Amino acid sequence: MKIKDRTVLKNLGSCGFGGASNTGCVDVLDGKVVRIRPLHYDEHYTPEDLNEWRYEVRGHTFRPGMKTLLPPLSLAYKKRAYSPNRVPYPLKRVDWDPAGDRNPQTRGLSGYERISWDEATDIIAAEIERIGREYGRRSILIQGEGHGETKVVSGAHGCSSLMLDYVGEEPGDYLIQARQPDSWEGWYWGAKHVWGMETHGQQNPQDNVIKDVSENSDAVLFWGADPETTPWGWGGLQPSRLCYWFTEIGVKQIHIAPDVNYTNAVHADKWIPILPNTDAAFQLAVAYVWMTEGLYDKEYVATHVEGFDWFEYYVLGHEDGIPKTPRWASEKCGVPSYRIKAFARYWGKHRVSIAHCNGGGYIRSCFSHEPARLEVCLLGMQGLGKPGVHQFKFIEWVLQGVNPVPPSEIYPTLMGVYHGWRMGAPKHFIPKTMTPDAIVGRYTHENPMTWFGHVVCFMRREDQFLKFQYPEPDAHPIHMIWSDTPCWETCWNGGNAYQDAVRDESIEFYLVQHPWMENDTLLADIVLPVSTLFELKDIQADIFSGQWNKIIYEDQAIESVGESKGDYEAVCEIAKKLELYGGEYEGLYEKLTCGRTIDEDIEYGYSISEVPLDEYPFEKLKEQQYFAFPTKKDWEKDPVGLELFARDPVAHPLRTPSGKLEFYSIGLAEHFPDDKVRGPVPHWIEEADGHEERISSARAKDYPFLLVSNHPRWRVHAQHDDIPWLREIPTCKVRGSDGYLYEPIWVNPADAERLGLADGDVAKLFNERGAVLGGVLVTERIMQGVLYQDHGARTDILEYGAGGLDRGGANNLICPSATTSKNAAGEVTNGFLVGIEKADVSELAKRYPEAFARDYDAAAGLCASARIVKEA
Ligand SMILES: Nc1nc2c(c(=O)[nH]1)N[C@H]1C(S)=C(S)[C@@H](COP(=O)(O)OP(=O)(O)OC[C@H]3O[C@@H](n4cnc5c(=O)[nH]c(N)nc54)[C@H](O)[C@@H]3O)O[C@H]1N2
Ligand SMILES: Nc1nc2c(c(=O)[nH]1)N[C@H]1C(S)=C(S)[C@@H](COP(=O)(O)OP(=O)(O)OC[C@H]3O[C@@H](n4cnc5c(=O)[nH]c(N)nc54)[C@H](O)[C@@H]3O)O[C@H]1N2
Ligand SMILES: [Mo]
């Protein structure tokens, strides 16, 4: 079938999890995507039709805008479909033989040969059946929970587990790699014990918090926030417009961060440079100034706070003999004490709110629960929930009420036909942060690996007090990995350790389904080629565009690239083969599909989406391709953030044991009485629980810099790293003397001079866990003593495993493996120690001739063909 010239709508956000955003009009000519452009709402609606929301402040007006606000990542997305990095057809690792030698030790090194879908699904079904029979299905580890293309019927992640739910007596009989609350580890493991909720806005809607901030705040603290960058992932450019708006109406913007990020560069009134992950020291000193100078809301504290005296006891130094003075803090955080004092006095005398996207590096560093808790304490000392005193998020999230802009009248949901991972308590699971540890077989039934909590977002606070173990008493350890999220090595805590783990002989089969030949995909035994969203039909509920909710009918834009299929279709093919084994596999395909085709799923999904069908009929949806829904009536009358709690904490308690802001956490005191790192009262922690990542640490002699590893501006984590239009931007890649595009490392001019580093040099970031290369960018935008390289670069491994070397600049390979702290199984991927030195590229080329000769497209980077050794 030839797909004719036309325009189709696609959501081009990269959040995944069924949450659409960034709707683009995709123009198709001669069967190819030629252009992506914003959707103009005014082709179908007037602002009145949509009951347009507005902020009117001091003679200025903010309106949502009548076209979608696409970021560069979305505008350039067609390049991903046509990337030379696409997996062209099913592949098998040449030296992996399911009937003979499996060679786990050569994962990552082996080439791949072309096989057919038929052969691939035969092998896969046979392995699933055999492993299930020999060990039980709980020895199959499902990695199916990342961000990514937002697909609903074709669900990008987790289809594998949906299928396995239909096998055996009860759903859930497999091992899940549980999705961490990685975006906000600190809020989850820390702040939740102070204010009972997890992320901002979870308890009280924040629909009109930005309105209130606009009207009432003197300043907004961007405490590790870059709304010119990270909303791009799935919210578009609305937050950028809001920063201009704050300037227009005179709301001051103060940035606290080690780097001058893109928002800071354009909008900031002030920058307070701070060493990575030392925010807790800075915050304690602010509290010290307020306590000693009487600059806090004593009445509010008396009525809204539990355990203030414990906090005061610690801050003033009565507990450990060390008052947390600005001078004490300045040695740790690198902010001069006079600046801390001036800042604390300004804050103590003005109405100040704090803005985040998700938190910034310190929220994913060791002991991240401490700065997160301290932030809520500081807000509490200034009357959190009163006019102009809030915490708010620029990034919209899937929960109703967490969106920082007014809600729509209709809140569509397509969960009924979503073939993907859902947040919820998995039955059998390991935390994603502990996957390498689990695999290497260090743990046995007698000596199991243990942790607390389901480690999944949006669980109740009490969940963190439940203890779990691996292997479970009646289950075998892991023997197979099935991944549709193959970026562990470049996104999680200690990629080199992961590479070593998956080469363990206990892993008999490693299956990956993915559109692109990159990262963990290169460790797999079988690779299935997956279609991008352009190649599929789907239906989407856009609930975080920051304008209006809408529902989108996504027609197929182009034919499949190569032999790819949608993730759901791929799993369906496996189900068909498994059926042939009969018994518990009988009727599997029918059960998985519920007897519906994809077209029928789309129509059925719409019929149960909570959109009133008489007003918005399906046929009209197909014709117009979307419906936008009007803003909720009287949205201005909703309470603002924690306004109700601020007014009356007894009538509107928080979900903490005391119902108040717990500066002393009753839950932590009761359940972890011996935990000195996450004790009941937030503290400054120098080193503990396997982390020595301070400039005061002995390791700092060899690795003297703290690394900032932000969310990439020109990617979403591991995604988009092959887009030529972005890669040619100088802050996206640095061209080395060998012509290769290296991942930038920002170095302060003073450090660069001392180390003899210049713009364009290739340098090596290293610690005892290994090394990654990067291209030097000398800039005042990073403070002295700190290096910055974005996270998520595509790996190009020169040497695998512990002590390894990566040319791609995937610094997660050398992140700490230990979790946030002993009882908090969060990820630590930021603010860790590294050294830097100039690298001699020609020397490396001689040492790694094969790697340097890999098929490389000067514009897009590594090619899939680099790994394919035999064509059938
Ligand atoms: N150093 C450092 N590390 C970090 C962080 C940090 O700040 N610094 N942040 C952390 C945070 S908050 C997060 S959320 C994680 C991100 O971690 P992930 O959510 O795991 O990362 P992504 O790269 O967004 O996507 C996951 C994978 O899905 C793939 N994918 C995309 N679309 C599809 C599809 O349609 N089908 C299939 N099969 N695959 C698809 C992508 O190519 C990628 O390999 O990283 C964490 N790691
Ligand atoms: N373009 C793009 N958009 C994305 C993503 C992406 O990868 N790319 N990822 C998405 C995801 S999953 C998430 S969770 C969010 C993440 O959103 P955030 O958590 O807000 O993003 P980060 O880049 O980790 O940090 C934001 C800023 O914090 C500052 N910072 C870094 N370390 C520290 C520190 O130790 N202390 C202080 N005070 N500041 C620090 C830096 O200036 C940085 O720019 O973004 C989402 N959107
Ligand atoms: Mo995230």
mmCIF file of N, CA, C and O and ligand atoms in Angstrom, residues 147 179 182-184 234 358 364 711 717, ligand 3:
data_model
loop_
_atom_site.group_PDB
_atom_site.id
_atom_site.type_symbol
_atom_site.label_atom_id
_atom_site.label_comp_id
_atom_site.label_asym_id
_atom_site.label_seq_id
_atom_site.Cartn_x
_atom_site.Cartn_y
_atom_site.Cartn_z
ATOM 1 N N HIS A 147 11.099 6.046 29.330
ATOM 2 C CA HIS A 147 10.414 7.046 28.527
ATOM 3 C C HIS A 147 10.534 6.631 27.070
ATOM 4 O O HIS A 147 11.046 5.577 26.756
ATOM 5 N N ARG A 179 10.305 0.574 37.810
ATOM 6 C CA ARG A 179 10.676 1.935 37.425
ATOM 7 C C ARG A 179 10.834 2.784 38.674
ATOM 8 O O ARG A 179 9.896 3.032 39.407
ATOM 9 N N ASP A 182 12.816 7.942 39.559
ATOM 10 C CA ASP A 182 14.164 8.483 39.307
ATOM 11 C C ASP A 182 14.176 9.964 39.026
ATOM 12 O O ASP A 182 15.133 10.653 39.305
ATOM 13 N N SER A 183 13.067 10.468 38.478
ATOM 14 C CA SER A 183 13.044 11.892 38.162
ATOM 15 C C SER A 183 13.098 12.724 39.432
ATOM 16 O O SER A 183 13.520 13.864 39.399
ATOM 17 N N TRP A 184 12.619 12.167 40.513
ATOM 18 C CA TRP A 184 12.532 12.963 41.744
ATOM 19 C C TRP A 184 12.845 12.097 42.963
ATOM 20 O O TRP A 184 12.106 12.110 43.954
ATOM 21 N N TRP A 234 8.584 16.863 26.958
ATOM 22 C CA TRP A 234 7.169 16.571 26.705
ATOM 23 C C TRP A 234 6.211 17.714 26.984
ATOM 24 O O TRP A 234 5.002 17.515 27.028
ATOM 25 N N ASN A 358 12.006 19.057 37.450
ATOM 26 C CA ASN A 358 11.828 17.928 38.373
ATOM 27 C C ASN A 358 12.723 18.020 39.585
ATOM 28 O O ASN A 358 12.530 17.316 40.561
ATOM 29 N N ARG A 364 18.987 13.772 42.368
ATOM 30 C CA ARG A 364 19.421 12.423 41.963
ATOM 31 C C ARG A 364 20.878 12.193 42.340
ATOM 32 O O ARG A 364 21.623 11.578 41.610
ATOM 33 N N HIS A 711 20.128 16.774 32.381
ATOM 34 C CA HIS A 711 19.319 16.234 31.291
ATOM 35 C C HIS A 711 19.687 17.000 30.033
ATOM 36 O O HIS A 711 19.727 18.231 30.046
ATOM 37 N N HIS A 717 17.352 12.118 27.267
ATOM 38 C CA HIS A 717 18.166 10.984 27.741
ATOM 39 C C HIS A 717 18.905 10.345 26.569
ATOM 40 O O HIS A 717 19.649 11.009 25.884
HETATM 41 MO MO MO B 3 13.053 11.616 34.678
#
